[in-house]
């Protein structure tokens, strides 16, 4: 570690919150999920990507490596070149946009990672258990219940990561374990189950069961129906439910499922896709909102 880095580490030890950025890896192909966009999957009513970004609260900058998506919070988007170069190439691309002395490194498939967990990792990195008697560590990572290092649920010194990337050379296709091998790491026990990831559909369903929210039951059911019917379009459940609520209230209750069917049929006739569904939903909801139910005459 350089003299400047040592001086900065000392100042961070004296302070309460270290200055940090965050890099979230949200690329790759989810082959075990049938190629689905894993970071866009929802658990507990929020996407996995939004959950990861939320766990980075307090970061000066959150850099997401992967194709751009809609996020609840503002992030900076970057891509590895060429795309699909693996986690080390993604780390290199994300790190190029970092300027804080510390960086959180997270995968975008961790439904139970929280700011408390990431804060504990930063604290272990900045204020090691030995009180700084030895050289400060290069990184702090979580260890899961099976004793496996979670290298993408960790905090690192930015300079240390840049040094090992430079020493490695070509990052495309390189192994993350090889990149991090030279670093001095401290480990924290995963007491919260934050290392649980969503690589397979059973894991996604287990995460949704653990969240205990109705939205997750709906998400799981929609995924099952889409798989059975061969539908690849993502469904905006909130917008669809809003439309059916208006139809049920302003017309009659059976109008809700019938209108939903007609929205899907109209969208298909218009060529399909998210834009076609959104436009059909907009029209149907506006019509239902303006609908005046006829008075029911008394039977003679």
mmCIF file of C-alpha atoms in Angstrom:
data_model
loop_
_atom_site.group_PDB
_atom_site.id
_atom_site.type_symbol
_atom_site.label_atom_id
_atom_site.label_comp_id
_atom_site.label_asym_id
_atom_site.label_seq_id
_atom_site.Cartn_x
_atom_site.Cartn_y
_atom_site.Cartn_z
ATOM 1 C CA UNK A 1 0.000 0.000 0.000
ATOM 2 C CA UNK A 2 1.333 3.458 -0.876
ATOM 3 C CA UNK A 3 2.014 6.186 1.718
ATOM 4 C CA UNK A 4 -0.969 8.155 0.369
ATOM 5 C CA UNK A 5 -3.244 5.122 0.715
ATOM 6 C CA UNK A 6 -1.995 4.488 4.246
ATOM 7 C CA UNK A 7 -2.690 8.101 5.186
ATOM 8 C CA UNK A 8 -6.186 7.851 3.688
ATOM 9 C CA UNK A 9 -6.815 4.600 5.574
ATOM 10 C CA UNK A 10 -5.851 6.277 8.813
ATOM 11 C CA UNK A 11 -8.266 9.133 8.195
ATOM 12 C CA UNK A 12 -11.056 6.650 7.427
ATOM 13 C CA UNK A 13 -10.356 4.805 10.670
ATOM 14 C CA UNK A 14 -10.853 8.053 12.534
ATOM 15 C CA UNK A 15 -14.151 8.788 10.727
ATOM 16 C CA UNK A 16 -17.499 7.049 10.958
ATOM 17 C CA UNK A 17 -18.385 6.380 7.326
ATOM 18 C CA UNK A 18 -15.774 5.633 4.647
ATOM 19 C CA UNK A 19 -16.109 7.231 1.234
ATOM 20 C CA UNK A 20 -17.035 4.468 -1.175
ATOM 21 C CA UNK A 21 -18.463 3.734 -4.585
ATOM 22 C CA UNK A 22 -20.218 0.544 -5.677
ATOM 23 C CA UNK A 23 -20.020 -1.730 -8.707
ATOM 24 C CA UNK A 24 -22.951 -4.080 -9.387
ATOM 25 C CA UNK A 25 -22.448 -6.850 -11.952
ATOM 26 C CA UNK A 26 -25.685 -7.279 -13.897
ATOM 27 C CA UNK A 27 -24.626 -8.901 -17.167
ATOM 28 C CA UNK A 28 -24.097 -12.457 -18.301
ATOM 29 C CA UNK A 29 -26.603 -15.015 -19.566
ATOM 30 C CA UNK A 30 -28.816 -16.817 -17.048
ATOM 31 C CA UNK A 31 -28.674 -20.201 -18.776
ATOM 32 C CA UNK A 32 -30.135 -22.072 -15.796
ATOM 33 C CA UNK A 33 -33.080 -19.656 -15.907
ATOM 34 C CA UNK A 34 -33.742 -20.313 -19.559
ATOM 35 C CA UNK A 35 -31.943 -17.151 -20.638
ATOM 36 C CA UNK A 36 -34.226 -14.859 -18.637
ATOM 37 C CA UNK A 37 -32.996 -11.429 -17.564
ATOM 38 C CA UNK A 38 -32.094 -12.450 -14.019
ATOM 39 C CA UNK A 39 -31.509 -8.950 -12.535
ATOM 40 C CA UNK A 40 -35.020 -7.974 -13.692
ATOM 41 C CA UNK A 41 -36.702 -10.821 -11.786
ATOM 42 C CA UNK A 42 -38.744 -9.674 -8.807
ATOM 43 C CA UNK A 43 -38.569 -10.821 -5.203
ATOM 44 C CA UNK A 44 -40.672 -9.097 -2.581
ATOM 45 C CA UNK A 45 -42.108 -6.698 -5.139
ATOM 46 C CA UNK A 46 -38.704 -5.349 -6.287
ATOM 47 C CA UNK A 47 -36.259 -6.453 -8.935
ATOM 48 C CA UNK A 48 -33.064 -8.174 -7.893
ATOM 49 C CA UNK A 49 -31.131 -5.292 -9.433
ATOM 50 C CA UNK A 50 -33.031 -2.685 -7.416
ATOM 51 C CA UNK A 51 -32.363 -4.692 -4.269
ATOM 52 C CA UNK A 52 -28.617 -4.714 -4.987
ATOM 53 C CA UNK A 53 -28.595 -0.984 -5.755
ATOM 54 C CA UNK A 54 -30.525 -0.277 -2.561
ATOM 55 C CA UNK A 55 -27.889 -2.183 -0.575
ATOM 56 C CA UNK A 56 -25.331 0.329 -1.900
ATOM 57 C CA UNK A 57 -27.088 3.311 -0.282
ATOM 58 C CA UNK A 58 -24.529 5.900 0.759
ATOM 59 C CA UNK A 59 -22.216 5.232 -2.156
ATOM 60 C CA UNK A 60 -20.913 8.273 -3.964
ATOM 61 C CA UNK A 61 -21.562 6.494 -7.235
ATOM 62 C CA UNK A 62 -23.305 3.220 -8.114
ATOM 63 C CA UNK A 63 -21.950 1.723 -11.337
ATOM 64 C CA UNK A 64 -23.965 -1.088 -12.937
ATOM 65 C CA UNK A 65 -22.173 -3.266 -15.482
ATOM 66 C CA UNK A 66 -24.638 -4.706 -17.970
ATOM 67 C CA UNK A 67 -27.372 -3.786 -20.440
ATOM 68 C CA UNK A 68 -29.390 -0.757 -19.372
ATOM 69 C CA UNK A 69 -32.667 -1.404 -17.564
ATOM 70 C CA UNK A 70 -35.144 0.684 -15.613
ATOM 71 C CA UNK A 71 -34.015 1.160 -12.001
ATOM 72 C CA UNK A 72 -35.665 2.801 -9.010
ATOM 73 C CA UNK A 73 -32.522 4.822 -8.239
ATOM 74 C CA UNK A 74 -30.104 6.662 -10.497
ATOM 75 C CA UNK A 75 -27.054 4.610 -11.510
ATOM 76 C CA UNK A 76 -24.187 4.896 -13.997
ATOM 77 C CA UNK A 77 -24.256 2.257 -16.756
ATOM 78 C CA UNK A 78 -21.145 0.727 -18.310
ATOM 79 C CA UNK A 79 -20.429 -2.391 -20.382
ATOM 80 C CA UNK A 80 -17.379 -4.595 -20.665
ATOM 81 C CA UNK A 81 -15.852 -4.630 -24.145
ATOM 82 C CA UNK A 82 -16.746 -6.933 -25.712
ATOM 83 C CA UNK A 83 -19.905 -7.792 -23.729
ATOM 84 C CA UNK A 84 -19.965 -11.272 -22.229
ATOM 85 C CA UNK A 85 -16.313 -11.226 -21.193
ATOM 86 C CA UNK A 86 -16.990 -12.686 -17.757
ATOM 87 C CA UNK A 87 -16.879 -11.285 -14.221
ATOM 88 C CA UNK A 88 -13.269 -10.035 -14.292
ATOM 89 C CA UNK A 89 -13.899 -8.065 -17.484
ATOM 90 C CA UNK A 90 -17.038 -6.659 -15.859
ATOM 91 C CA UNK A 91 -15.099 -5.691 -12.727
ATOM 92 C CA UNK A 92 -12.507 -3.912 -14.891
ATOM 93 C CA UNK A 93 -15.226 -1.973 -16.728
ATOM 94 C CA UNK A 94 -16.963 -0.976 -13.513
ATOM 95 C CA UNK A 95 -13.781 -0.039 -11.702
ATOM 96 C CA UNK A 96 -12.844 2.393 -14.470
ATOM 97 C CA UNK A 97 -15.816 4.540 -13.379
ATOM 98 C CA UNK A 98 -14.899 4.483 -9.663
ATOM 99 C CA UNK A 99 -13.024 7.278 -7.907
ATOM 100 C CA UNK A 100 -13.628 6.559 -4.192
ATOM 101 C CA UNK A 101 -10.917 4.823 -2.107
ATOM 102 C CA UNK A 102 -13.244 1.918 -1.300
ATOM 103 C CA UNK A 103 -15.629 0.013 -3.522
ATOM 104 C CA UNK A 104 -18.474 -2.413 -2.884
ATOM 105 C CA UNK A 105 -18.604 -5.257 -5.382
ATOM 106 C CA UNK A 106 -21.969 -7.001 -5.650
ATOM 107 C CA UNK A 107 -23.676 -9.479 -7.937
ATOM 108 C CA UNK A 108 -27.192 -8.525 -9.062
ATOM 109 C CA UNK A 109 -28.779 -11.823 -8.008
ATOM 110 C CA UNK A 110 -28.748 -11.452 -4.208
ATOM 111 C CA UNK A 111 -32.335 -10.895 -3.028
ATOM 112 C CA UNK A 112 -31.458 -10.543 0.646
ATOM 113 C CA UNK A 113 -28.406 -8.309 0.586
ATOM 114 C CA UNK A 114 -29.028 -5.136 2.626
ATOM 115 C CA UNK A 115 -27.298 -1.899 3.527
ATOM 116 C CA UNK A 116 -26.620 -3.378 6.967
ATOM 117 C CA UNK A 117 -24.667 -6.231 5.375
ATOM 118 C CA UNK A 118 -22.637 -4.002 3.063
ATOM 119 C CA UNK A 119 -22.016 -1.586 5.917
ATOM 120 C CA UNK A 120 -20.609 -4.432 7.997
ATOM 121 C CA UNK A 121 -18.237 -5.354 5.172
ATOM 122 C CA UNK A 122 -17.019 -1.785 4.801
ATOM 123 C CA UNK A 123 -16.537 -1.561 8.534
ATOM 124 C CA UNK A 124 -14.499 -4.797 8.569
ATOM 125 C CA UNK A 125 -12.332 -3.391 5.789
ATOM 126 C CA UNK A 126 -11.774 0.036 7.304
ATOM 127 C CA UNK A 127 -11.643 -0.971 10.962
ATOM 128 C CA UNK A 128 -10.154 -4.492 11.083
ATOM 129 C CA UNK A 129 -10.495 -6.627 14.207
ATOM 130 C CA UNK A 130 -6.822 -6.174 15.133
ATOM 131 C CA UNK A 131 -7.357 -2.431 15.351
ATOM 132 C CA UNK A 132 -4.892 -1.764 12.559
ATOM 133 C CA UNK A 133 -1.935 -3.361 14.317
ATOM 134 C CA UNK A 134 -1.070 -5.091 11.042
ATOM 135 C CA UNK A 135 -1.318 -3.731 7.510
ATOM 136 C CA UNK A 136 -4.963 -2.915 6.616
ATOM 137 C CA UNK A 137 -6.612 -5.654 4.530
ATOM 138 C CA UNK A 138 -7.252 -5.272 0.815
ATOM 139 C CA UNK A 139 -10.795 -6.521 1.028
ATOM 140 C CA UNK A 140 -13.572 -7.900 3.231
ATOM 141 C CA UNK A 141 -15.964 -10.536 1.933
ATOM 142 C CA UNK A 142 -18.848 -12.595 3.194
ATOM 143 C CA UNK A 143 -18.560 -16.343 3.728
ATOM 144 C CA UNK A 144 -21.755 -18.349 3.212
ATOM 145 C CA UNK A 145 -23.149 -21.138 5.390
ATOM 146 C CA UNK A 146 -21.130 -23.737 3.440
ATOM 147 C CA UNK A 147 -17.869 -21.885 4.043
ATOM 148 C CA UNK A 148 -17.551 -20.545 0.484
ATOM 149 C CA UNK A 149 -16.071 -17.113 -0.154
ATOM 150 C CA UNK A 150 -18.565 -14.747 -1.781
ATOM 151 C CA UNK A 151 -16.218 -12.604 -3.866
ATOM 152 C CA UNK A 152 -19.135 -10.664 -5.343
ATOM 153 C CA UNK A 153 -20.510 -9.785 -1.926
ATOM 154 C CA UNK A 154 -17.539 -7.852 -0.696
ATOM 155 C CA UNK A 155 -15.796 -4.512 -0.164
ATOM 156 C CA UNK A 156 -12.325 -3.780 -1.491
ATOM 157 C CA UNK A 157 -9.721 -1.066 -1.531
ATOM 158 C CA UNK A 158 -10.008 0.469 -4.976
ATOM 159 C CA UNK A 159 -6.237 0.774 -5.364
ATOM 160 C CA UNK A 160 -5.717 -2.879 -4.461
ATOM 161 C CA UNK A 161 -8.219 -4.023 -7.091
ATOM 162 C CA UNK A 162 -6.613 -1.826 -9.729
ATOM 163 C CA UNK A 163 -3.180 -3.245 -8.870
ATOM 164 C CA UNK A 164 -4.250 -6.884 -9.305
ATOM 165 C CA UNK A 165 -6.120 -6.055 -12.517
ATOM 166 C CA UNK A 166 -2.988 -4.444 -13.936
ATOM 167 C CA UNK A 167 -0.877 -7.439 -12.899
ATOM 168 C CA UNK A 168 -3.375 -9.893 -14.432
ATOM 169 C CA UNK A 169 -3.349 -8.386 -17.894
ATOM 170 C CA UNK A 170 -6.181 -9.406 -20.224
ATOM 171 C CA UNK A 171 -9.387 -9.615 -18.116
ATOM 172 C CA UNK A 172 -11.601 -11.208 -20.790
ATOM 173 C CA UNK A 173 -12.475 -14.760 -19.697
ATOM 174 C CA UNK A 174 -10.258 -14.629 -16.588
ATOM 175 C CA UNK A 175 -11.339 -16.278 -13.340
ATOM 176 C CA UNK A 176 -12.369 -14.003 -10.476
ATOM 177 C CA UNK A 177 -10.664 -16.267 -7.934
ATOM 178 C CA UNK A 178 -7.381 -15.917 -9.805
ATOM 179 C CA UNK A 179 -7.718 -12.120 -9.876
ATOM 180 C CA UNK A 180 -8.300 -11.856 -6.131
ATOM 181 C CA UNK A 181 -5.781 -14.510 -5.018
ATOM 182 C CA UNK A 182 -2.959 -11.997 -4.274
ATOM 183 C CA UNK A 183 -5.163 -9.840 -2.015
ATOM 184 C CA UNK A 184 -5.124 -9.867 1.779
ATOM 185 C CA UNK A 185 -8.748 -10.515 2.680
ATOM 186 C CA UNK A 186 -10.746 -10.573 5.904
ATOM 187 C CA UNK A 187 -13.921 -12.645 6.109
ATOM 188 C CA UNK A 188 -17.264 -12.079 7.784
ATOM 189 C CA UNK A 189 -19.812 -14.767 8.621
ATOM 190 C CA UNK A 190 -23.107 -14.557 6.724
ATOM 191 C CA UNK A 191 -25.412 -14.441 9.730
ATOM 192 C CA UNK A 192 -28.278 -12.910 7.732
ATOM 193 C CA UNK A 193 -28.383 -15.326 4.808
ATOM 194 C CA UNK A 194 -27.478 -12.456 2.467
ATOM 195 C CA UNK A 195 -25.353 -14.735 0.266
ATOM 196 C CA UNK A 196 -28.432 -16.620 -0.968
ATOM 197 C CA UNK A 197 -28.456 -16.159 -4.740
ATOM 198 C CA UNK A 198 -30.920 -16.899 -7.525
ATOM 199 C CA UNK A 199 -29.229 -19.076 -10.148
ATOM 200 C CA UNK A 200 -32.107 -21.514 -10.716
ATOM 201 C CA UNK A 201 -35.892 -21.384 -10.716
ATOM 202 C CA UNK A 202 -36.118 -23.374 -7.457
ATOM 203 C CA UNK A 203 -33.851 -20.762 -5.845
ATOM 204 C CA UNK A 204 -36.010 -17.948 -7.215
ATOM 205 C CA UNK A 205 -39.109 -19.637 -5.806
ATOM 206 C CA UNK A 206 -37.393 -20.219 -2.452
ATOM 207 C CA UNK A 207 -36.491 -16.523 -2.292
ATOM 208 C CA UNK A 208 -40.072 -15.558 -3.087
ATOM 209 C CA UNK A 209 -41.374 -17.940 -0.435
ATOM 210 C CA UNK A 210 -38.963 -16.404 2.068
ATOM 211 C CA UNK A 211 -40.205 -12.904 1.259
ATOM 212 C CA UNK A 212 -43.800 -13.992 1.996
ATOM 213 C CA UNK A 213 -45.423 -11.387 -0.285
ATOM 214 C CA UNK A 214 -48.475 -11.835 -2.493
ATOM 215 C CA UNK A 215 -46.595 -10.139 -5.345
ATOM 216 C CA UNK A 216 -44.120 -13.011 -5.338
ATOM 217 C CA UNK A 217 -46.869 -15.621 -5.633
ATOM 218 C CA UNK A 218 -48.150 -13.723 -8.664
ATOM 219 C CA UNK A 219 -44.665 -13.423 -10.158
ATOM 220 C CA UNK A 220 -44.099 -17.153 -9.699
ATOM 221 C CA UNK A 221 -47.466 -17.996 -11.272
ATOM 222 C CA UNK A 222 -46.864 -15.657 -14.220
ATOM 223 C CA UNK A 223 -43.459 -17.239 -14.837
ATOM 224 C CA UNK A 224 -45.054 -20.699 -14.816
ATOM 225 C CA UNK A 225 -47.821 -19.656 -17.233
ATOM 226 C CA UNK A 226 -45.353 -17.945 -19.576
ATOM 227 C CA UNK A 227 -43.184 -21.063 -19.643
ATOM 228 C CA UNK A 228 -46.195 -23.298 -20.326
ATOM 229 C CA UNK A 229 -47.520 -21.063 -23.116
ATOM 230 C CA UNK A 230 -44.144 -20.159 -24.616
ATOM 231 C CA UNK A 231 -44.534 -16.440 -23.890
ATOM 232 C CA UNK A 232 -41.300 -14.462 -23.538
ATOM 233 C CA UNK A 233 -42.767 -11.005 -22.918
ATOM 234 C CA UNK A 234 -42.266 -9.545 -19.435
ATOM 235 C CA UNK A 235 -45.605 -8.755 -17.803
ATOM 236 C CA UNK A 236 -46.147 -5.463 -15.976
ATOM 237 C CA UNK A 237 -48.257 -6.990 -13.231
ATOM 238 C CA UNK A 238 -48.929 -3.692 -11.435
ATOM 239 C CA UNK A 239 -50.245 -2.003 -14.586
ATOM 240 C CA UNK A 240 -52.377 -5.009 -15.507
ATOM 241 C CA UNK A 241 -53.900 -5.207 -12.018
ATOM 242 C CA UNK A 242 -54.600 -1.475 -12.008
ATOM 243 C CA UNK A 243 -56.505 -1.795 -15.252
ATOM 244 C CA UNK A 244 -58.538 -4.787 -14.039
ATOM 245 C CA UNK A 245 -59.407 -2.986 -10.781
ATOM 246 C CA UNK A 246 -60.877 -0.096 -12.748
ATOM 247 C CA UNK A 247 -62.805 -2.456 -15.037
ATOM 248 C CA UNK A 248 -64.174 -4.455 -12.105
ATOM 249 C CA UNK A 249 -65.226 -1.339 -10.196
ATOM 250 C CA UNK A 250 -66.693 0.778 -12.998
ATOM 251 C CA UNK A 251 -68.229 -1.969 -15.102
ATOM 252 C CA UNK A 252 -68.869 -5.337 -13.413
ATOM 253 C CA UNK A 253 -66.489 -7.746 -11.747
ATOM 254 C CA UNK A 254 -66.359 -10.298 -14.609
ATOM 255 C CA UNK A 255 -65.200 -7.465 -16.888
ATOM 256 C CA UNK A 256 -61.756 -7.625 -15.297
ATOM 257 C CA UNK A 257 -60.526 -10.997 -16.646
ATOM 258 C CA UNK A 258 -62.363 -10.550 -19.957
ATOM 259 C CA UNK A 259 -60.774 -7.134 -20.507
ATOM 260 C CA UNK A 260 -57.340 -8.519 -19.609
ATOM 261 C CA UNK A 261 -57.822 -11.201 -22.275
ATOM 262 C CA UNK A 262 -58.832 -8.593 -24.849
ATOM 263 C CA UNK A 263 -55.821 -6.419 -23.963
ATOM 264 C CA UNK A 264 -53.508 -9.345 -24.646
ATOM 265 C CA UNK A 265 -55.277 -10.172 -27.898
ATOM 266 C CA UNK A 266 -55.135 -6.550 -29.066
ATOM 267 C CA UNK A 267 -51.439 -6.307 -28.201
ATOM 268 C CA UNK A 268 -50.732 -9.477 -30.163
ATOM 269 C CA UNK A 269 -52.598 -8.115 -33.194
ATOM 270 C CA UNK A 270 -50.501 -4.932 -32.938
ATOM 271 C CA UNK A 271 -47.302 -6.970 -33.189
ATOM 272 C CA UNK A 272 -46.726 -7.744 -29.521
ATOM 273 C CA UNK A 273 -43.994 -6.316 -27.357
ATOM 274 C CA UNK A 274 -44.037 -4.148 -24.232
ATOM 275 C CA UNK A 275 -45.090 -1.006 -26.079
ATOM 276 C CA UNK A 276 -48.118 -2.727 -27.637
ATOM 277 C CA UNK A 277 -49.211 -4.129 -24.271
ATOM 278 C CA UNK A 278 -48.756 -0.759 -22.557
ATOM 279 C CA UNK A 279 -50.833 1.022 -25.218
ATOM 280 C CA UNK A 280 -53.621 -1.561 -25.045
ATOM 281 C CA UNK A 281 -53.636 -1.300 -21.238
ATOM 282 C CA UNK A 282 -53.796 2.490 -21.432
ATOM 283 C CA UNK A 283 -56.763 2.435 -23.793
ATOM 284 C CA UNK A 284 -58.664 -0.212 -21.819
ATOM 285 C CA UNK A 285 -58.145 1.557 -18.480
ATOM 286 C CA UNK A 286 -59.216 4.916 -19.902
ATOM 287 C CA UNK A 287 -62.334 3.328 -21.382
ATOM 288 C CA UNK A 288 -63.187 1.581 -18.104
ATOM 289 C CA UNK A 289 -62.615 4.763 -16.097
ATOM 290 C CA UNK A 290 -65.029 6.711 -18.326
ATOM 291 C CA UNK A 291 -67.602 3.945 -18.550
ATOM 292 C CA UNK A 292 -71.054 4.783 -17.240
ATOM 293 C CA UNK A 293 -72.836 1.655 -16.173
ATOM 294 C CA UNK A 294 -76.481 1.697 -17.350
ATOM 295 C CA UNK A 295 -79.160 1.813 -14.716
ATOM 296 C CA UNK A 296 -80.802 -1.526 -14.090
ATOM 297 C CA UNK A 297 -84.566 -1.188 -14.573
ATOM 298 C CA UNK A 298 -86.993 -2.845 -12.194
ATOM 299 C CA UNK A 299 -88.280 -6.148 -13.462
ATOM 300 C CA UNK A 300 -92.009 -6.166 -14.063
#
